[in-house]
PDB file of C-alpha atoms in Angstrom:
ATOM      1  CA  MET N  22      20.492 -86.065-124.913  1.00  0.00           C
ATOM      2  CA  TYR N  23      21.483 -87.464-121.565  1.00  0.00           C
ATOM      3  CA  SER N  24      22.943 -85.668-118.611  1.00  0.00           C
ATOM      4  CA  LEU N  25      24.615 -86.937-115.487  1.00  0.00           C
ATOM      5  CA  VAL N  26      24.351 -84.681-112.444  1.00  0.00           C
ATOM      6  CA  CYS N  27      26.656 -85.564-109.566  1.00  0.00           C
ATOM      7  CA  LEU N  28      26.331 -83.828-106.211  1.00  0.00           C
ATOM      8  CA  VAL N  29      29.482 -84.735-104.384  1.00  0.00           C
ATOM      9  CA  HIS N  30      29.832 -84.638-100.606  1.00  0.00           C
ATOM     10  CA  LEU N  31      33.496 -84.451 -99.745  1.00  0.00           C
ATOM     11  CA  SER N  32      34.941 -86.231 -96.733  1.00  0.00           C
ATOM     12  CA  ASP N  33      38.077 -84.212 -97.068  1.00  0.00           C
ATOM     13  CA  VAL N  34      37.422 -80.627 -98.093  1.00  0.00           C
ATOM     14  CA  ALA N  35      41.115 -80.146 -98.701  1.00  0.00           C
ATOM     15  CA  ALA N  36      40.823 -82.592-101.592  1.00  0.00           C
ATOM     16  CA  GLU N  37      38.303 -80.448-103.443  1.00  0.00           C
ATOM     17  CA  THR N  38      40.844 -79.384-106.033  1.00  0.00           C
ATOM     18  CA  THR N  39      41.831 -82.981-106.732  1.00  0.00           C
ATOM     19  CA  VAL N  40      38.280 -84.282-107.053  1.00  0.00           C
ATOM     20  CA  ARG N  41      37.354 -81.335-109.208  1.00  0.00           C
ATOM     21  CA  ALA N  42      40.313 -81.947-111.515  1.00  0.00           C
ATOM     22  CA  GLU N  43      39.554 -85.643-111.791  1.00  0.00           C
ATOM     23  CA  LEU N  44      35.951 -84.965-112.824  1.00  0.00           C
ATOM     24  CA  GLN N  45      37.004 -82.235-115.246  1.00  0.00           C
ATOM     25  CA  GLU N  46      39.456 -84.666-116.764  1.00  0.00           C
ATOM     26  CA  LEU N  47      36.439 -86.821-117.635  1.00  0.00           C
ATOM     27  CA  GLY N  48      34.719 -83.918-119.330  1.00  0.00           C
ATOM     28  CA  ALA N  49      32.537 -82.712-116.486  1.00  0.00           C
ATOM     29  CA  ALA N  50      31.637 -79.133-115.736  1.00  0.00           C
ATOM     30  CA  VAL N  51      32.386 -78.782-112.035  1.00  0.00           C
ATOM     31  CA  ALA N  52      31.720 -75.995-109.546  1.00  0.00           C
ATOM     32  CA  PRO N  53      31.504 -75.619-105.779  1.00  0.00           C
ATOM     33  CA  VAL N  54      27.979 -75.750-104.411  1.00  0.00           C
ATOM     34  CA  MET N  55      26.858 -72.417-103.039  1.00  0.00           C
ATOM     35  CA  GLU N  56      25.811 -71.650 -99.489  1.00  0.00           C
ATOM     36  CA  GLY N  57      22.136 -72.294 -98.847  1.00  0.00           C
ATOM     37  CA  ALA N  58      21.775 -75.541-100.746  1.00  0.00           C
ATOM     38  CA  PHE N  59      19.820 -78.356 -99.124  1.00  0.00           C
ATOM     39  CA  ASN N  60      21.433 -81.771 -99.372  1.00  0.00           C
ATOM     40  CA  GLY N  61      23.221 -80.291-102.358  1.00  0.00           C
ATOM     41  CA  GLY N  62      26.746 -81.547-101.785  1.00  0.00           C
ATOM     42  CA  ASP N  63      30.042 -79.675-101.817  1.00  0.00           C
ATOM     43  CA  LEU N  64      30.741 -79.969-105.524  1.00  0.00           C
ATOM     44  CA  ALA N  65      28.273 -80.071-108.397  1.00  0.00           C
ATOM     45  CA  ALA N  66      29.384 -81.846-111.553  1.00  0.00           C
ATOM     46  CA  ARG N  67      27.535 -82.290-114.801  1.00  0.00           C
ATOM     47  CA  LEU N  68      28.350 -84.353-117.853  1.00  0.00           C
ATOM     48  CA  THR N  69      26.363 -84.704-121.043  1.00  0.00           C
ATOM     49  CA  PHE N  70      26.172 -87.674-123.376  1.00  0.00           C
ATOM     50  CA  ALA N  71      24.670 -88.136-126.807  1.00  0.00           C
ATOM     51  CA  SER N  72      23.577 -91.668-126.009  1.00  0.00           C
ATOM     52  CA  GLU N  73      23.199 -94.108-123.172  1.00  0.00           C
ATOM     53  CA  ALA N  74      26.078 -96.071-124.682  1.00  0.00           C
ATOM     54  CA  ASP N  75      28.319 -93.027-124.334  1.00  0.00           C
ATOM     55  CA  TRP N  76      27.399 -92.817-120.672  1.00  0.00           C
ATOM     56  CA  ARG N  77      28.161 -96.495-120.169  1.00  0.00           C
ATOM     57  CA  ALA N  78      31.569 -95.943-121.712  1.00  0.00           C
ATOM     58  CA  SER N  79      32.331 -93.282-119.080  1.00  0.00           C
ATOM     59  CA  LYS N  80      30.518 -94.793-116.142  1.00  0.00           C
ATOM     60  CA  ASP N  81      33.363 -96.762-114.564  1.00  0.00           C
ATOM     61  CA  ALA N  82      35.734 -93.815-114.679  1.00  0.00           C
ATOM     62  CA  VAL N  83      33.195 -91.473-113.094  1.00  0.00           C
ATOM     63  CA  ASP N  84      32.267 -94.044-110.466  1.00  0.00           C
ATOM     64  CA  ALA N  85      35.922 -94.486-109.586  1.00  0.00           C
ATOM     65  CA  VAL N  86      36.194 -90.808-108.707  1.00  0.00           C
ATOM     66  CA  LEU N  87      32.974 -90.865-106.698  1.00  0.00           C
ATOM     67  CA  VAL N  88      34.079 -93.755-104.497  1.00  0.00           C
ATOM     68  CA  GLY N  89      37.501 -92.252-103.877  1.00  0.00           C
ATOM     69  CA  PRO N  90      38.772 -91.548-100.360  1.00  0.00           C
ATOM     70  CA  ALA N  91      38.002 -87.819-100.550  1.00  0.00           C
ATOM     71  CA  VAL N  92      34.328 -88.445-101.311  1.00  0.00           C
ATOM     72  CA  ALA N  93      31.925 -89.213 -98.455  1.00  0.00           C
ATOM     73  CA  ARG N  94      29.037 -89.893-100.756  1.00  0.00           C
ATOM     74  CA  ALA N  95      27.401 -88.651-103.929  1.00  0.00           C
ATOM     75  CA  ASP N  96      23.872 -88.246-105.183  1.00  0.00           C
ATOM     76  CA  THR N  97      23.895 -88.890-108.902  1.00  0.00           C
ATOM     77  CA  ALA N  98      21.244 -89.004-111.583  1.00  0.00           C
ATOM     78  CA  LEU N  99      21.617 -89.915-115.221  1.00  0.00           C
ATOM     79  CA  SER N 100      18.585 -88.551-117.022  1.00  0.00           C
ATOM     80  CA  ARG N 101      17.160 -88.385-120.491  1.00  0.00           C
ATOM     81  CA  ASP N 102      15.616 -85.159-121.765  1.00  0.00           C
ATOM     82  CA  VAL N 103      11.892 -84.707-121.301  1.00  0.00           C
ATOM     83  CA  ALA N 104      11.963 -81.104-122.448  1.00  0.00           C
ATOM     84  CA  GLY N 105      13.884 -77.919-121.983  1.00  0.00           C
ATOM     85  CA  GLY N 106      14.216 -74.392-123.204  1.00  0.00           C
ATOM     86  CA  ALA N 107      16.624 -71.509-123.372  1.00  0.00           C
ATOM     87  CA  ALA N 108      15.702 -67.838-123.126  1.00  0.00           C
ATOM     88  CA  ASN N 109      19.361 -66.880-122.727  1.00  0.00           C
ATOM     89  CA  PRO N 110      21.517 -69.652-124.168  1.00  0.00           C
ATOM     90  CA  GLY N 111      24.689 -67.560-124.079  1.00  0.00           C
ATOM     91  CA  MET N 112      24.345 -66.604-120.457  1.00  0.00           C
ATOM     92  CA  ALA N 113      27.665 -66.180-118.690  1.00  0.00           C
ATOM     93  CA  GLY N 114      28.120 -65.968-114.960  1.00  0.00           C
ATOM     94  CA  GLY N 115      24.643 -67.114-114.056  1.00  0.00           C
ATOM     95  CA  VAL N 116      23.523 -69.554-111.403  1.00  0.00           C
ATOM     96  CA  TRP N 117      22.648 -73.166-112.172  1.00  0.00           C
ATOM     97  CA  ARG N 118      20.191 -74.905-109.908  1.00  0.00           C
ATOM     98  CA  GLY N 119      19.566 -78.638-109.909  1.00  0.00           C
ATOM     99  CA  LEU N 120      16.752 -80.385-108.082  1.00  0.00           C
ATOM    100  CA  LEU N 121      16.929 -84.146-107.725  1.00  0.00           C
ATOM    101  CA  LEU N 122      13.538 -85.518-106.760  1.00  0.00           C
ATOM    102  CA  ALA N 123      11.860 -88.872-106.342  1.00  0.00           C
ATOM    103  CA  ALA N 124       8.241 -88.914-107.501  1.00  0.00           C
ATOM    104  CA  ASN N 125       7.587 -92.283-105.937  1.00  0.00           C
ATOM    105  CA  LYS N 126       4.318 -92.057-104.008  1.00  0.00           C
ATOM    106  CA  PRO N 127       1.595 -94.579-104.896  1.00  0.00           C
ATOM    107  CA  GLN N 128      -0.434 -92.221-107.083  1.00  0.00           C
ATOM    108  CA  ALA N 129       2.638 -90.922-108.930  1.00  0.00           C
ATOM    109  CA  GLY N 130       2.185 -93.087-111.997  1.00  0.00           C
ATOM    110  CA  GLU N 131      -1.250 -91.844-112.930  1.00  0.00           C
ATOM    111  CA  ARG N 132      -0.330 -88.212-112.282  1.00  0.00           C
ATOM    112  CA  MET N 133       3.143 -88.117-113.807  1.00  0.00           C
ATOM    113  CA  ASP N 134       2.192 -86.494-117.096  1.00  0.00           C
ATOM    114  CA  GLN N 135       0.392 -83.663-115.357  1.00  0.00           C
ATOM    115  CA  PHE N 136       3.229 -83.213-112.877  1.00  0.00           C
ATOM    116  CA  GLU N 137       5.821 -82.944-115.633  1.00  0.00           C
ATOM    117  CA  SER N 138       3.634 -80.622-117.713  1.00  0.00           C
ATOM    118  CA  GLU N 139       3.103 -78.279-114.796  1.00  0.00           C
ATOM    119  CA  LEU N 140       6.809 -78.206-113.944  1.00  0.00           C
ATOM    120  CA  LEU N 141       7.627 -77.285-117.523  1.00  0.00           C
ATOM    121  CA  LEU N 142       5.228 -74.336-117.335  1.00  0.00           C
ATOM    122  CA  MET N 143       7.255 -72.726-114.567  1.00  0.00           C
ATOM    123  CA  PRO N 144       9.465 -70.689-116.944  1.00  0.00           C
ATOM    124  CA  ARG N 145       6.353 -69.251-118.608  1.00  0.00           C
ATOM    125  CA  TYR N 146       5.120 -67.797-115.337  1.00  0.00           C
ATOM    126  CA  ILE N 147       8.516 -67.173-113.709  1.00  0.00           C
ATOM    127  CA  PRO N 148      10.689 -65.444-116.318  1.00  0.00           C
ATOM    128  CA  ALA N 149      13.664 -65.336-113.951  1.00  0.00           C
ATOM    129  CA  ILE N 150      14.133 -68.944-115.089  1.00  0.00           C
ATOM    130  CA  ARG N 151      16.236 -68.227-118.165  1.00  0.00           C
ATOM    131  CA  ASN N 152      17.202 -71.722-119.265  1.00  0.00           C
ATOM    132  CA  TRP N 153      15.749 -75.014-118.108  1.00  0.00           C
ATOM    133  CA  ARG N 154      15.678 -78.748-118.583  1.00  0.00           C
ATOM    134  CA  LEU N 155      13.595 -81.563-117.153  1.00  0.00           C
ATOM    135  CA  GLY N 156      15.029 -85.051-117.311  1.00  0.00           C
ATOM    136  CA  ARG N 157      13.648 -88.480-116.417  1.00  0.00           C
ATOM    137  CA  VAL N 158      16.177 -90.505-114.494  1.00  0.00           C
ATOM    138  CA  ILE N 159      17.531 -93.749-115.874  1.00  0.00           C
ATOM    139  CA  ALA N 160      20.119 -94.498-113.210  1.00  0.00           C
ATOM    140  CA  ALA N 161      20.449 -93.003-109.743  1.00  0.00           C
ATOM    141  CA  THR N 162      22.588 -93.286-106.646  1.00  0.00           C
ATOM    142  CA  GLY N 163      22.457 -91.621-103.265  1.00  0.00           C
ATOM    143  CA  GLU N 164      19.817 -90.963-100.672  1.00  0.00           C
ATOM    144  CA  ALA N 165      16.838 -91.827-102.874  1.00  0.00           C
ATOM    145  CA  ASN N 166      15.996 -93.526-106.105  1.00  0.00           C
ATOM    146  CA  TRP N 167      15.744 -90.219-107.954  1.00  0.00           C
ATOM    147  CA  THR N 168      13.168 -90.113-110.746  1.00  0.00           C
ATOM    148  CA  HIS N 169      13.640 -86.601-112.144  1.00  0.00           C
ATOM    149  CA  VAL N 170      16.227 -83.888-112.506  1.00  0.00           C
ATOM    150  CA  TRP N 171      14.786 -80.388-112.778  1.00  0.00           C
ATOM    151  CA  GLU N 172      17.467 -77.886-113.752  1.00  0.00           C
ATOM    152  CA  GLN N 173      17.230 -74.167-114.209  1.00  0.00           C
ATOM    153  CA  GLU N 174      19.599 -71.282-114.828  1.00  0.00           C
ATOM    154  CA  TYR N 175      19.199 -67.766-113.498  1.00  0.00           C
ATOM    155  CA  GLU N 176      21.017 -64.525-114.230  1.00  0.00           C
ATOM    156  CA  ASP N 177      21.986 -64.379-110.565  1.00  0.00           C
ATOM    157  CA  LEU N 178      21.207 -65.918-107.210  1.00  0.00           C
ATOM    158  CA  GLY N 179      18.467 -63.378-106.649  1.00  0.00           C
ATOM    159  CA  GLY N 180      16.452 -64.948-109.444  1.00  0.00           C
ATOM    160  CA  LEU N 181      16.427 -68.279-107.627  1.00  0.00           C
ATOM    161  CA  LEU N 182      15.881 -67.020-104.101  1.00  0.00           C
ATOM    162  CA  GLY N 183      13.474 -64.271-105.155  1.00  0.00           C
ATOM    163  CA  PRO N 184      11.097 -64.858-108.062  1.00  0.00           C
ATOM    164  CA  TYR N 185      11.488 -68.627-108.197  1.00  0.00           C
ATOM    165  CA  MET N 186      10.697 -69.135-104.521  1.00  0.00           C
ATOM    166  CA  LEU N 187       8.198 -66.336-104.096  1.00  0.00           C
ATOM    167  CA  HIS N 188       6.090 -66.613-107.234  1.00  0.00           C
ATOM    168  CA  PRO N 189       2.639 -68.099-106.538  1.00  0.00           C
ATOM    169  CA  TYR N 190       2.914 -70.437-109.504  1.00  0.00           C
ATOM    170  CA  HIS N 191       5.559 -72.191-107.416  1.00  0.00           C
ATOM    171  CA  TRP N 192       4.052 -72.230-103.924  1.00  0.00           C
ATOM    172  CA  ALA N 193       0.338 -72.186-104.758  1.00  0.00           C
ATOM    173  CA  GLN N 194       0.392 -74.498-107.782  1.00  0.00           C
ATOM    174  CA  ILE N 195       3.536 -76.608-108.097  1.00  0.00           C
ATOM    175  CA  ASP N 196       4.401 -77.239-104.492  1.00  0.00           C
ATOM    176  CA  ARG N 197       1.300 -79.334-103.856  1.00  0.00           C
ATOM    177  CA  TRP N 198       3.118 -82.186-105.635  1.00  0.00           C
ATOM    178  CA  PHE N 199       5.836 -81.907-102.969  1.00  0.00           C
ATOM    179  CA  ASP N 200       3.603 -81.293 -99.942  1.00  0.00           C
ATOM    180  CA  PRO N 201       2.520 -84.333 -97.886  1.00  0.00           C
ATOM    181  CA  GLU N 202      -0.497 -82.354 -96.690  1.00  0.00           C
ATOM    182  CA  CYS N 203      -1.899 -82.043-100.198  1.00  0.00           C
ATOM    183  CA  PRO N 204      -3.871 -84.887-101.800  1.00  0.00           C
ATOM    184  CA  ASP N 205      -1.835 -84.514-105.006  1.00  0.00           C
ATOM    185  CA  TRP N 206       1.427 -85.233-103.172  1.00  0.00           C
ATOM    186  CA  ILE N 207       3.712 -87.574-105.141  1.00  0.00           C
ATOM    187  CA  VAL N 208       7.278 -86.429-104.413  1.00  0.00           C
ATOM    188  CA  ASP N 209       9.310 -87.810-101.522  1.00  0.00           C
ATOM    189  CA  THR N 210      10.361 -85.142 -99.027  1.00  0.00           C
ATOM    190  CA  ARG N 211      13.984 -86.194 -99.491  1.00  0.00           C
ATOM    191  CA  LEU N 212      15.349 -83.849-102.131  1.00  0.00           C
ATOM    192  CA  CYS N 213      18.641 -82.518-103.379  1.00  0.00           C
ATOM    193  CA  HIS N 214      18.443 -78.778-103.925  1.00  0.00           C
ATOM    194  CA  SER N 215      21.803 -77.610-105.185  1.00  0.00           C
ATOM    195  CA  PHE N 216      23.069 -74.505-106.914  1.00  0.00           C
ATOM    196  CA  ALA N 217      26.400 -73.414-108.284  1.00  0.00           C
ATOM    197  CA  GLN N 218      28.107 -70.986-110.628  1.00  0.00           C
ATOM    198  CA  PHE N 219      29.783 -72.721-113.532  1.00  0.00           C
ATOM    199  CA  GLY N 220      30.780 -69.529-115.314  1.00  0.00           C
ATOM    200  CA  ARG N 221      28.818 -70.464-118.409  1.00  0.00           C
ATOM    201  CA  SER N 222      25.448 -71.833-119.354  1.00  0.00           C
ATOM    202  CA  LEU N 223      25.098 -75.600-119.156  1.00  0.00           C
ATOM    203  CA  LEU N 224      21.516 -75.625-120.412  1.00  0.00           C
ATOM    204  CA  GLY N 225      21.626 -73.077-123.219  1.00  0.00           C
TER     205      GLY N 225
ATOM    206  CA  MET P   9       5.115 -59.442 -95.432  1.00  0.00           C
ATOM    207  CA  GLY P  10       3.094 -59.466 -98.666  1.00  0.00           C
ATOM    208  CA  PRO P  11      -0.617 -59.936 -99.224  1.00  0.00           C
ATOM    209  CA  THR P  12      -2.687 -62.232 -97.078  1.00  0.00           C
ATOM    210  CA  VAL P  13      -2.491 -65.803 -98.338  1.00  0.00           C
ATOM    211  CA  TYR P  14      -5.414 -68.108 -97.698  1.00  0.00           C
ATOM    212  CA  ILE P  15      -4.932 -71.814 -97.067  1.00  0.00           C
ATOM    213  CA  ILE P  16      -8.245 -73.558 -97.596  1.00  0.00           C
ATOM    214  CA  ASP P  17      -8.969 -77.089 -96.507  1.00  0.00           C
ATOM    215  CA  ASP P  18     -11.984 -78.440 -98.384  1.00  0.00           C
ATOM    216  CA  LEU P  19     -13.027 -81.581 -96.552  1.00  0.00           C
ATOM    217  CA  VAL P  20     -15.967 -83.737 -97.598  1.00  0.00           C
ATOM    218  CA  ALA P  21     -16.757 -85.794 -94.538  1.00  0.00           C
ATOM    219  CA  ALA P  22     -17.734 -89.415 -94.695  1.00  0.00           C
ATOM    220  CA  PRO P  23     -21.521 -89.683 -94.286  1.00  0.00           C
ATOM    221  CA  GLY P  24     -22.528 -88.827 -90.737  1.00  0.00           C
ATOM    222  CA  LYS P  25     -18.952 -87.980 -89.707  1.00  0.00           C
ATOM    223  CA  GLY P  26     -18.866 -84.225 -90.236  1.00  0.00           C
ATOM    224  CA  HIS P  27     -19.169 -83.204 -86.611  1.00  0.00           C
ATOM    225  CA  GLU P  28     -16.615 -85.765 -85.465  1.00  0.00           C
ATOM    226  CA  LEU P  29     -14.206 -84.695 -88.199  1.00  0.00           C
ATOM    227  CA  LEU P  30     -14.402 -81.035 -87.233  1.00  0.00           C
ATOM    228  CA  GLY P  31     -13.840 -81.951 -83.599  1.00  0.00           C
ATOM    229  CA  LEU P  32     -10.768 -84.001 -84.445  1.00  0.00           C
ATOM    230  CA  TYR P  33      -9.443 -81.218 -86.686  1.00  0.00           C
ATOM    231  CA  ARG P  34      -9.866 -78.671 -83.910  1.00  0.00           C
ATOM    232  CA  GLU P  35      -8.265 -80.917 -81.343  1.00  0.00           C
ATOM    233  CA  LYS P  36      -5.350 -82.427 -83.241  1.00  0.00           C
ATOM    234  CA  TYR P  37      -4.642 -80.255 -86.266  1.00  0.00           C
ATOM    235  CA  ALA P  38      -5.409 -76.664 -85.319  1.00  0.00           C
ATOM    236  CA  PRO P  39      -3.052 -76.211 -82.337  1.00  0.00           C
ATOM    237  CA  ALA P  40       0.044 -77.197 -84.323  1.00  0.00           C
ATOM    238  CA  ALA P  41      -1.146 -75.160 -87.300  1.00  0.00           C
ATOM    239  CA  ARG P  42      -1.325 -72.092 -85.077  1.00  0.00           C
ATOM    240  CA  ALA P  43       2.169 -72.863 -83.824  1.00  0.00           C
ATOM    241  CA  ARG P  44       3.335 -72.833 -87.463  1.00  0.00           C
ATOM    242  CA  GLY P  45       2.024 -69.299 -87.853  1.00  0.00           C
ATOM    243  CA  MET P  46      -1.361 -70.080 -89.404  1.00  0.00           C
ATOM    244  CA  VAL P  47      -4.280 -67.931 -88.262  1.00  0.00           C
ATOM    245  CA  LEU P  48      -7.748 -69.438 -88.378  1.00  0.00           C
ATOM    246  CA  ASP P  49      -9.968 -67.282 -90.552  1.00  0.00           C
ATOM    247  CA  ARG P  50     -13.219 -69.271 -90.557  1.00  0.00           C
ATOM    248  CA  GLU P  51     -14.841 -72.674 -90.493  1.00  0.00           C
ATOM    249  CA  ILE P  52     -17.816 -73.141 -92.808  1.00  0.00           C
ATOM    250  CA  VAL P  53     -20.112 -76.150 -92.467  1.00  0.00           C
ATOM    251  CA  ALA P  54     -22.255 -76.941 -95.487  1.00  0.00           C
ATOM    252  CA  PRO P  55     -25.080 -77.522 -95.332  1.00  0.00           C
ATOM    253  CA  PRO P  56     -25.370 -75.800 -91.953  1.00  0.00           C
ATOM    254  CA  LEU P  57     -26.665 -78.760 -90.006  1.00  0.00           C
ATOM    255  CA  TRP P  58     -25.049 -82.048 -89.063  1.00  0.00           C
ATOM    256  CA  LEU P  59     -26.127 -84.770 -91.452  1.00  0.00           C
ATOM    257  CA  ASP P  60     -26.369 -88.371 -90.323  1.00  0.00           C
ATOM    258  CA  GLU P  61     -26.873 -90.192 -93.622  1.00  0.00           C
ATOM    259  CA  LEU P  62     -25.082 -87.793 -95.956  1.00  0.00           C
ATOM    260  CA  SER P  63     -21.837 -85.858 -96.149  1.00  0.00           C
ATOM    261  CA  ASN P  64     -21.140 -82.465 -94.685  1.00  0.00           C
ATOM    262  CA  ARG P  65     -18.573 -80.307 -96.355  1.00  0.00           C
ATOM    263  CA  LEU P  66     -16.124 -78.416 -94.135  1.00  0.00           C
ATOM    264  CA  LEU P  67     -14.357 -75.411 -95.618  1.00  0.00           C
ATOM    265  CA  ILE P  68     -11.677 -74.361 -93.166  1.00  0.00           C
ATOM    266  CA  THR P  69      -9.710 -71.275 -94.067  1.00  0.00           C
ATOM    267  CA  TRP P  70      -6.424 -70.159 -92.585  1.00  0.00           C
ATOM    268  CA  THR P  71      -4.311 -67.124 -93.341  1.00  0.00           C
ATOM    269  CA  VAL P  72      -0.576 -66.503 -93.418  1.00  0.00           C
ATOM    270  CA  ALA P  73       1.389 -63.390 -94.295  1.00  0.00           C
ATOM    271  CA  GLY P  74       2.607 -63.552 -97.872  1.00  0.00           C
ATOM    272  CA  ALA P  75       4.785 -66.138 -99.580  1.00  0.00           C
ATOM    273  CA  ALA P  76       7.228 -66.093 -96.672  1.00  0.00           C
ATOM    274  CA  GLY P  77       4.459 -67.043 -94.283  1.00  0.00           C
ATOM    275  CA  TRP P  78       3.318 -69.736 -96.665  1.00  0.00           C
ATOM    276  CA  TRP P  79       6.801 -71.304 -96.868  1.00  0.00           C
ATOM    277  CA  GLY P  80       7.185 -70.980 -93.104  1.00  0.00           C
ATOM    278  CA  GLN P  81       4.178 -73.157 -92.395  1.00  0.00           C
ATOM    279  CA  GLY P  82       4.844 -75.462 -95.335  1.00  0.00           C
ATOM    280  CA  VAL P  83       8.424 -76.342 -94.453  1.00  0.00           C
ATOM    281  CA  GLN P  84       7.492 -76.965 -90.819  1.00  0.00           C
ATOM    282  CA  SER P  85       4.497 -79.132 -91.607  1.00  0.00           C
ATOM    283  CA  ARG P  86       6.243 -81.507 -93.988  1.00  0.00           C
ATOM    284  CA  PHE P  87       8.867 -82.395 -91.414  1.00  0.00           C
ATOM    285  CA  ASP P  88       6.421 -82.691 -88.500  1.00  0.00           C
ATOM    286  CA  PRO P  89       5.335 -86.315 -88.080  1.00  0.00           C
ATOM    287  CA  GLY P  90       2.333 -85.102 -86.101  1.00  0.00           C
ATOM    288  CA  VAL P  91       0.831 -83.591 -89.242  1.00  0.00           C
ATOM    289  CA  ALA P  92       0.989 -86.829 -91.187  1.00  0.00           C
ATOM    290  CA  ALA P  93      -0.336 -88.694 -88.142  1.00  0.00           C
ATOM    291  CA  PHE P  94      -3.352 -86.378 -87.993  1.00  0.00           C
ATOM    292  CA  TRP P  95      -4.260 -86.930 -91.645  1.00  0.00           C
ATOM    293  CA  ASP P  96      -3.867 -90.681 -91.199  1.00  0.00           C
ATOM    294  CA  GLU P  97      -6.154 -90.626 -88.170  1.00  0.00           C
ATOM    295  CA  ALA P  98      -8.701 -88.433 -89.934  1.00  0.00           C
ATOM    296  CA  ALA P  99      -8.759 -90.512 -93.124  1.00  0.00           C
ATOM    297  CA  PRO P 100     -11.669 -92.798 -92.067  1.00  0.00           C
ATOM    298  CA  LEU P 101     -13.763 -89.688 -91.437  1.00  0.00           C
ATOM    299  CA  ILE P 102     -13.047 -88.139 -94.856  1.00  0.00           C
ATOM    300  CA  ALA P 103     -14.716 -89.035 -98.147  1.00  0.00           C
ATOM    301  CA  SER P 104     -12.506 -86.698-100.164  1.00  0.00           C
ATOM    302  CA  ARG P 105     -10.499 -83.585 -99.635  1.00  0.00           C
ATOM    303  CA  ALA P 106      -8.613 -80.828-101.382  1.00  0.00           C
ATOM    304  CA  ARG P 107      -6.353 -78.017-100.272  1.00  0.00           C
ATOM    305  CA  TYR P 108      -6.096 -74.687-102.066  1.00  0.00           C
ATOM    306  CA  PHE P 109      -3.802 -71.711-101.728  1.00  0.00           C
ATOM    307  CA  GLY P 110      -4.893 -68.278-102.900  1.00  0.00           C
ATOM    308  CA  THR P 111      -5.219 -64.581-102.297  1.00  0.00           C
ATOM    309  CA  ALA P 112      -7.920 -61.990-102.785  1.00  0.00           C
ATOM    310  CA  GLU P 113      -8.319 -61.124-106.462  1.00  0.00           C
ATOM    311  CA  ALA P 114      -7.244 -57.579-105.666  1.00  0.00           C
ATOM    312  CA  ASP P 115      -3.867 -58.911-104.505  1.00  0.00           C
ATOM    313  CA  ILE P 116      -2.953 -60.868-107.638  1.00  0.00           C
ATOM    314  CA  ALA P 117      -0.841 -58.077-109.104  1.00  0.00           C
ATOM    315  CA  GLU P 118       1.150 -57.677-105.904  1.00  0.00           C
ATOM    316  CA  VAL P 119       1.625 -61.361-105.195  1.00  0.00           C
ATOM    317  CA  THR P 120       2.848 -62.077-108.722  1.00  0.00           C
ATOM    318  CA  HIS P 121       5.182 -59.056-108.826  1.00  0.00           C
ATOM    319  CA  VAL P 122       8.209 -60.783-107.334  1.00  0.00           C
TER     320      VAL P 122
END
């Protein structure tokens, strides 16, 4: 499967309803980005495709919305599944979190498998992550040439801001990939950390 | 607050450069680290003499208060160009290095109960 995550920065907040409707018309799940995101946009939109050809068939229409006058800019990432899981596939009312990252430092290539494997172990140690998906990016736009999309779903915002952020598997194990002070650093410090409530599970 | 978190720099100096490396670390890394909330716990030099032909190992341990203290220093350091500049300057003095984050074994249950 393929997913397209679009983090839309609006130039005209009053046009939110219009942009949202236009993306929904194309089959996207769309929700306002919640307070506290970092470079996360104003609207989060997500589309799924069975094939790259299906994405190509929709690409021009999606792009047309994202270059419209109400949109200041958008960070987008089309990614192919690496792996995912669902502990609560029917979750309703939870919080989706999407991280767009660029693992582009010189040593990234030789360490990529370990990086991805360790990311995918996060739900094992942090059960507040109920559903998850890691994708490798095929096409990206925005502030960086994004290489990965790391998505999770939580029962509520507390799961993201509490266990996810505070568990030592995150800060004492995973974060070294993101930390320029650590020799294992491979991920650019420019990130998109966005979260939203879609009213249903997108990853289940 | 949470349990004490240890940030451990494990620096293997280039041969004969151990003393110079520790001096540079004290002069150009430690002040900003303290400003980020890190508290110097200890500096271990191994073996405990300055080697001219071989490498000294420096184990420099800092503490912060819990995960919040860890994120506080971490977020500040990655957006402080002075930190990157220090590691660039120190690179010729370093043969290899690692950085570890941990707690006392007795604190594992508390630190993982989040």
